[in-house]
Coordinates of C-alpha atoms and ligand atoms in Angstrom, one line a residue:
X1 CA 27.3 19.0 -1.6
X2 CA 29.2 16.5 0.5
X3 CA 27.5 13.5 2.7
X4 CA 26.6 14.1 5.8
X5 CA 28.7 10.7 7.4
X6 CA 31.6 10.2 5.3
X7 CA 32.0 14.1 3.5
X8 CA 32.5 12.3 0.4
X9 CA 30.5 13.5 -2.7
X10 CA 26.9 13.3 -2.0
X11 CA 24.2 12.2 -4.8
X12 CA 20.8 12.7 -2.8
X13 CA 19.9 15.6 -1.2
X14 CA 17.0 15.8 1.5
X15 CA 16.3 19.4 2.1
X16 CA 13.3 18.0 4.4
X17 CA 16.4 17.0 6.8
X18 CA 18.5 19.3 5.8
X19 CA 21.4 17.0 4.8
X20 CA 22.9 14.8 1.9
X21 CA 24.3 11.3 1.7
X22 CA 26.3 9.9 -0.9
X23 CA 25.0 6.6 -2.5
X24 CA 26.5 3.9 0.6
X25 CA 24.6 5.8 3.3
X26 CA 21.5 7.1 1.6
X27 CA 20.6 3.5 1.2
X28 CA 21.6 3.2 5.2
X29 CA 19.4 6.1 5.9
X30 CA 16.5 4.4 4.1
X31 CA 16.9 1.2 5.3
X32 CA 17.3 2.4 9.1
X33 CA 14.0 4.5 8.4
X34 CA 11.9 1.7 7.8
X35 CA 13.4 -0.7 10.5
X36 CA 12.8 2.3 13.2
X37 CA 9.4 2.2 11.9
X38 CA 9.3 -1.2 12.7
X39 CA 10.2 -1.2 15.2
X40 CA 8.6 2.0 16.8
X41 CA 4.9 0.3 16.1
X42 CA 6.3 -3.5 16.7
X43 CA 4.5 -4.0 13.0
X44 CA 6.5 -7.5 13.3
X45 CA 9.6 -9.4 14.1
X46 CA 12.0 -11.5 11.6
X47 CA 10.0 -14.5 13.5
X48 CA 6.7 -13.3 11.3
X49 CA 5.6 -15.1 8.3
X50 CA 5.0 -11.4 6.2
X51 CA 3.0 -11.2 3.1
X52 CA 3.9 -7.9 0.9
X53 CA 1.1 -6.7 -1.4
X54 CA 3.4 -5.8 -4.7
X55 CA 1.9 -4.0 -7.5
X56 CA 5.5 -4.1 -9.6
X57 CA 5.8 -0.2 -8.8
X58 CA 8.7 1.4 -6.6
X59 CA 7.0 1.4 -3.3
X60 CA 6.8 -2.3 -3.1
X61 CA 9.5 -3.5 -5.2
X62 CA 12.2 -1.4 -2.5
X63 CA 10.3 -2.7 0.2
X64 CA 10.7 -6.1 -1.1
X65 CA 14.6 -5.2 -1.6
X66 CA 14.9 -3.7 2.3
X67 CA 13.1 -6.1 3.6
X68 CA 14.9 -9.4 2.7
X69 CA 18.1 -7.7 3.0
X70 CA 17.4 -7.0 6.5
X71 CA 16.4 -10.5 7.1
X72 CA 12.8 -10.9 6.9
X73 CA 10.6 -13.9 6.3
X74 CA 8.6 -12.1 3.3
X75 CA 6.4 -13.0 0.2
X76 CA 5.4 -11.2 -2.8
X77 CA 1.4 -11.2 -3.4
X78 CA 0.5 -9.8 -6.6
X79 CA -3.1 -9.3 -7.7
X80 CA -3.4 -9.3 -11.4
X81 CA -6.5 -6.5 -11.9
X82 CA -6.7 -7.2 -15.6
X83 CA -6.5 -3.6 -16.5
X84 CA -5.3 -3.9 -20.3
X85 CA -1.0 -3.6 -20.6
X86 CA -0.7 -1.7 -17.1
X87 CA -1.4 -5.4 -15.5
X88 CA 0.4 -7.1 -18.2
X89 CA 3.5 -5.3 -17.4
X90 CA 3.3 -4.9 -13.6
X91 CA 2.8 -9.0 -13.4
X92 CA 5.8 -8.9 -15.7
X93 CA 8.0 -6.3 -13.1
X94 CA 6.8 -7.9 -9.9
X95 CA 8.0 -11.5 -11.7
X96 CA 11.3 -11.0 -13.0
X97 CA 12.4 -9.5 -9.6
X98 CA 11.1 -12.5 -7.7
X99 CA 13.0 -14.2 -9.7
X100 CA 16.4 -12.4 -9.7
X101 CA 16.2 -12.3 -5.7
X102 CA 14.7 -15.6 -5.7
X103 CA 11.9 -14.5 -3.9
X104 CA 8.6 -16.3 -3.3
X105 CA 5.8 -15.4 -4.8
X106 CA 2.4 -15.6 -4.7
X107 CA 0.0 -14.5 -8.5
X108 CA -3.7 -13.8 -8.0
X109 CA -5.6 -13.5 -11.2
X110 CA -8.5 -11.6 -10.5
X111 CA -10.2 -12.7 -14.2
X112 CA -9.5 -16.1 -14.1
X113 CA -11.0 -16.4 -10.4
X114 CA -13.6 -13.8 -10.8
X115 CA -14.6 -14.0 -14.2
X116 CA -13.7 -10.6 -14.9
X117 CA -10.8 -8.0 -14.1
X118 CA -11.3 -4.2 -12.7
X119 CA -11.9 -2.8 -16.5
X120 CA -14.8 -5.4 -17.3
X121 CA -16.1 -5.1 -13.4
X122 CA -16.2 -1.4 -13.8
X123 CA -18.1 -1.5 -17.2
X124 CA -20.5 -4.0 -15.9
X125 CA -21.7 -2.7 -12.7
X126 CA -20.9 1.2 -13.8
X127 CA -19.1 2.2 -11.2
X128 CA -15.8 4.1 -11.6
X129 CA -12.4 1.6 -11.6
X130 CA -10.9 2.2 -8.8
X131 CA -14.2 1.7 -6.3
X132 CA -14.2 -1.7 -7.6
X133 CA -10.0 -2.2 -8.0
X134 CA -9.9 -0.9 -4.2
X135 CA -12.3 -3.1 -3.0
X136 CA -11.0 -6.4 -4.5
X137 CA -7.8 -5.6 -3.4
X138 CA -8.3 -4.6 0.7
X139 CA -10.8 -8.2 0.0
X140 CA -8.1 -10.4 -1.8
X141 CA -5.2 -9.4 0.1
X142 CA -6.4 -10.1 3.5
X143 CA -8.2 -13.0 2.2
X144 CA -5.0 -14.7 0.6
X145 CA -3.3 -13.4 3.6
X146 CA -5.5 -15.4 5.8
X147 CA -6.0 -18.7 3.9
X148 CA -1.9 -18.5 3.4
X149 CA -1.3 -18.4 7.0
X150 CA 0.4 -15.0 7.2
X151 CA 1.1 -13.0 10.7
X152 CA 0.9 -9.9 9.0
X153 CA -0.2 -8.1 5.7
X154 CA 2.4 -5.1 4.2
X155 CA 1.7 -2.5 1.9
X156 CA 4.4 -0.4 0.6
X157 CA 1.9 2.9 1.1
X158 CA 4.9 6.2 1.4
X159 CA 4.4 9.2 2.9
X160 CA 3.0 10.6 0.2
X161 CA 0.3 8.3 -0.2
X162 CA -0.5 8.6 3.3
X163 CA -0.3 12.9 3.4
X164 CA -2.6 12.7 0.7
X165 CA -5.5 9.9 2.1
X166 CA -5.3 12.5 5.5
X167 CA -5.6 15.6 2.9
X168 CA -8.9 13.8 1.6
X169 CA -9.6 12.7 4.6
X170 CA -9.8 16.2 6.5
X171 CA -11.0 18.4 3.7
X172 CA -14.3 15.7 3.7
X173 CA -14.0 15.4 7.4
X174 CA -14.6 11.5 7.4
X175 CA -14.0 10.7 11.0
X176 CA -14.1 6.6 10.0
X177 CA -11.8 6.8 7.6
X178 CA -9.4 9.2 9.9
X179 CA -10.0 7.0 12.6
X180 CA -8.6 4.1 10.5
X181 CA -5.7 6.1 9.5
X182 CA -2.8 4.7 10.7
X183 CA 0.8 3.3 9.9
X184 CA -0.5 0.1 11.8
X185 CA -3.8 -1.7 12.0
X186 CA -3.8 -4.3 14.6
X187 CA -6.8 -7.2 13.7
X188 CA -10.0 -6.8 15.3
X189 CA -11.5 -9.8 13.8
X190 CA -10.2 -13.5 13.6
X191 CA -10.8 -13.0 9.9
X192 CA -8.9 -9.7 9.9
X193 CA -5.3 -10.0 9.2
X194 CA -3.4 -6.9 11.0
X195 CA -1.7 -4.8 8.6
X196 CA 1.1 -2.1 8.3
X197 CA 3.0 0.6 6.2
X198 CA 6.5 1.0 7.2
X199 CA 7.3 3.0 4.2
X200 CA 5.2 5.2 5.8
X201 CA 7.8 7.6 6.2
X202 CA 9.6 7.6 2.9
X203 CA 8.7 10.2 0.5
X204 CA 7.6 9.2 -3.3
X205 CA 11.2 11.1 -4.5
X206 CA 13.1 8.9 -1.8
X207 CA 11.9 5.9 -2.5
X208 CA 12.6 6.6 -6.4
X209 CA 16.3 7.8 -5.6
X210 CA 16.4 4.1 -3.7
X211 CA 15.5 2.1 -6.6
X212 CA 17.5 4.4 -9.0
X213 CA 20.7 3.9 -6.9
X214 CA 20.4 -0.2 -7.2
X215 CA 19.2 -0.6 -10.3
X216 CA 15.6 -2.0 -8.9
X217 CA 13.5 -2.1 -12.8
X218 CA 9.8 -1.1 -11.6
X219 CA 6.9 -0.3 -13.4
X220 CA 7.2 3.3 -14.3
X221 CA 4.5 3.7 -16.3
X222 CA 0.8 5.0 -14.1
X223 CA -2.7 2.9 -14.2
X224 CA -4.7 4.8 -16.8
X225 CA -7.1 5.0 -14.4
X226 CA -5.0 7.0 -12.4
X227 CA -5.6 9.8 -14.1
X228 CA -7.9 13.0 -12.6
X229 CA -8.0 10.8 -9.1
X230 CA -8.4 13.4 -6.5
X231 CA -5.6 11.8 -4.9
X232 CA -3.0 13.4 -7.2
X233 CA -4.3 16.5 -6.8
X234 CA -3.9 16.4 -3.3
X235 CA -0.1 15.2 -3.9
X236 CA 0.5 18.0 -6.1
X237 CA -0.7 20.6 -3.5
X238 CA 1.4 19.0 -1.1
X239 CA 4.5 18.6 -3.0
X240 CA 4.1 22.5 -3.8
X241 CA 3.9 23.3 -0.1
X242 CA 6.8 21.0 0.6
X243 CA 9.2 22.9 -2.4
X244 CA 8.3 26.1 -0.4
X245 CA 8.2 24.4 3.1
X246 CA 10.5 21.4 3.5
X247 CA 8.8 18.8 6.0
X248 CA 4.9 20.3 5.5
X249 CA 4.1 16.7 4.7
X250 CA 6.0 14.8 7.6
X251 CA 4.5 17.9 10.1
X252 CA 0.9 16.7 8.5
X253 CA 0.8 13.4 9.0
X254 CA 3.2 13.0 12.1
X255 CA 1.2 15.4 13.8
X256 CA -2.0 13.7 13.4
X257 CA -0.3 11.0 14.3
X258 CA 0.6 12.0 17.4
X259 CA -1.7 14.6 18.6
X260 CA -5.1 14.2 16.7
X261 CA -5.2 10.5 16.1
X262 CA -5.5 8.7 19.6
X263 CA -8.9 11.2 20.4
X264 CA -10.5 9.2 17.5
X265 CA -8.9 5.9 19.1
X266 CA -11.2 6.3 21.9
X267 CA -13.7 6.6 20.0
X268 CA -13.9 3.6 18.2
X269 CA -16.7 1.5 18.6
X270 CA -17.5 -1.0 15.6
X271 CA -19.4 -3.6 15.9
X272 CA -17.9 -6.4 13.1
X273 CA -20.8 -9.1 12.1
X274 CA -19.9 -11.9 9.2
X275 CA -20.6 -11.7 6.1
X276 CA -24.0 -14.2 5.3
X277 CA -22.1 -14.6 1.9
X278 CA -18.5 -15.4 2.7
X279 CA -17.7 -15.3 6.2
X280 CA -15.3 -12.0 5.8
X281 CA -16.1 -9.3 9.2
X282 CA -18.2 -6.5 7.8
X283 CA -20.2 -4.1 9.1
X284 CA -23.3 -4.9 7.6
X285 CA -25.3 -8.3 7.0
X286 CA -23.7 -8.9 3.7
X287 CA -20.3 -6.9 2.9
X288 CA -19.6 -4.8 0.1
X289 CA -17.1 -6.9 -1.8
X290 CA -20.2 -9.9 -2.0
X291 CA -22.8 -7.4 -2.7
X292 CA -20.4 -5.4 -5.7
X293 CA -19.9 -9.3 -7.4
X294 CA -23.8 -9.9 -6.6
X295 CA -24.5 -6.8 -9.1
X296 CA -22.1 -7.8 -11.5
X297 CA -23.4 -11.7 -11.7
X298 CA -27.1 -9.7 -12.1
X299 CA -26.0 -7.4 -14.8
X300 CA -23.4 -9.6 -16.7
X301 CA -23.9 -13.2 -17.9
X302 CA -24.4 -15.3 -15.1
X303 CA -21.8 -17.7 -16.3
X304 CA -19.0 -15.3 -16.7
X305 CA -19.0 -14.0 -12.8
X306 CA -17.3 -17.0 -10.8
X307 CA -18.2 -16.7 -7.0
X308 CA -16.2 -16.9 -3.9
X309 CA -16.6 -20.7 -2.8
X310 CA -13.3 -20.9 -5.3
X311 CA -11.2 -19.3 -3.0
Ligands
Q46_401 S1 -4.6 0.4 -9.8 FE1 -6.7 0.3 -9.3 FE2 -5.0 2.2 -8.6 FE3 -5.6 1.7 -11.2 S2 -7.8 1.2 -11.0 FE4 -7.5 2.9 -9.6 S3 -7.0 1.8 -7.7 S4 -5.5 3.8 -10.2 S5 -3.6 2.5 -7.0
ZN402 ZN1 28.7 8.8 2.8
ZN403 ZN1 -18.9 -11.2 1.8

């Protein structure tokens, strides 16, 4: 297996392309993926003030990586969910590499702001962990993003996050949600920061290979709620379509993309109110993030459940 630029010995193979790099140019290929994506969807320029949503996982810490090295105005936001060790260690991840790039960052505790984190949430309004862990973090990160002054909110979704959401997406046939589906969200709203994926065509495996090649330490280790999400078993059906058909997943998504995606463009026609709670655009009178607290302050001790006037 020789690399595909120089012909010396390769160490990554990508039988979705049909070609191998060796260490220097894989990280060139990945790197020159995600500023074509970039650039392709003008998701922002180095002039942008960027905020990067980093869990301490692969996905965001590479981002992180390709980004500054690039030459990108970008910060770190990481939401501590309070979810037992998994938290503990991911603050711990997302910390150390701030530090060692000298990267700014920006810590959210969810408990100490909220009262309590996604494990007591879930417990106290009985809903499963990651209703509530999704909705605080869409809330919080284009809150923080707004209040911080950012252009534009990052996420390091991959490609198989994003085959996966479409594989939901279509087997329920949720037109919102596939309407909504999109490696770029421009803002709508003066209270809606725009917000993009440019990892969005990076598998999980080739973002791993990235990390592995520099030495980036992430958080290995899965949420423990994690486990039996539909979500995974979508990735699993995929990934064994892609071992027998290299590129099913890019053909998926980039085909949606392209071809199915603008029809529900035309379509869109959502009216966004404010919340009578905190301000945020919603579609409603009072949005879902204010209402899920609301339950919680009604069904935990009153004193416990901060509100949002903190934040
Ligand atoms: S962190 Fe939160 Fe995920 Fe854990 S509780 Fe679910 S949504 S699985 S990406
Ligand atoms: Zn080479
Ligand atoms: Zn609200």
């Amino acid at each position: 297996m020789r690399c595909k630029k120089c012909h010396k010995k390769a160490s990554v193979e990508l039988r979705r392309h049909n070609t191998s790099f060796c260490p220097i140019h894989y990280i060139e290929f990945v790197s020159n993926q995600v500023s074509r994506n970039i650039k392709k969807h003008n998701m922002f320029t180095s002039a942008n003030r960027v905020l990067l949503a980093v869990s301490g996982g692969k996905d965001s810490l590479a981002l992180w990586d390709i980004l500054t090295k690039q030459g990108y105005n970008v910060t770190g936001l990481h939401l501590k969910l309070g979810i037992g060790n998994y938290s503990l260690k991911a603050a711990e991840k997302t910390r150390a590499f701030a530090e060692t790039h000298e990267l700014q960052l920006i810590e959210y505790d969810l408990e100490s702001e909220m009262g309590l984190g996604v494990s007591r949430l879930s417990k106290s309004i009985k809903r499963a962990p990651c209703s509530g862990c999704g909705l605080n973090k869409r809330y919080f990160f284009n809150k923080l993003a707004l209040q911080f002054q950012f252009d534009v909110l990052i996420t390091g979704h991959n490609l198989d996050d994003e085959a996966a959401t479409l594989f939901g997406n279509v087997l329920h046939w949720q037109e919102q949600a596939l309407s909504r589906q999109s490696p770029i969200l421009e803002s709508t709203h003066p209270n809606l920061v725009k917000k993009c994926k440019p990892l969005y065509t990076l598998t999980e495996r080739e973002i791993a290979s990235y990390c592995l090649l520099l030495k980036i330490a992430y958080q290995e280790e899965e949420c423990p709620n994690a486990a039996g999400a539909h979500s995974l078993l979508y990735k699993d059906l995929l990934n064994r379509l892609e071992v027998q058909s290299p590129g099913s997943k890019q053909q998926f998504l980039q085909g949606f993309l392209s071809k199915i995606r603008p029809s529900f463009r035309s379509q869109e026609t959502v009216t966004l109110n404010e919340c009578d709670s905190c301000g945020m655009p919603t579609t409603g009178q009072v949005c879902s993030f204010c209402r899920m607290w609301e339950r919680a302050r009604k069904l935990t001790d009153p004193k416990l459940v901060n509100g949002t006037s903190n934040l």
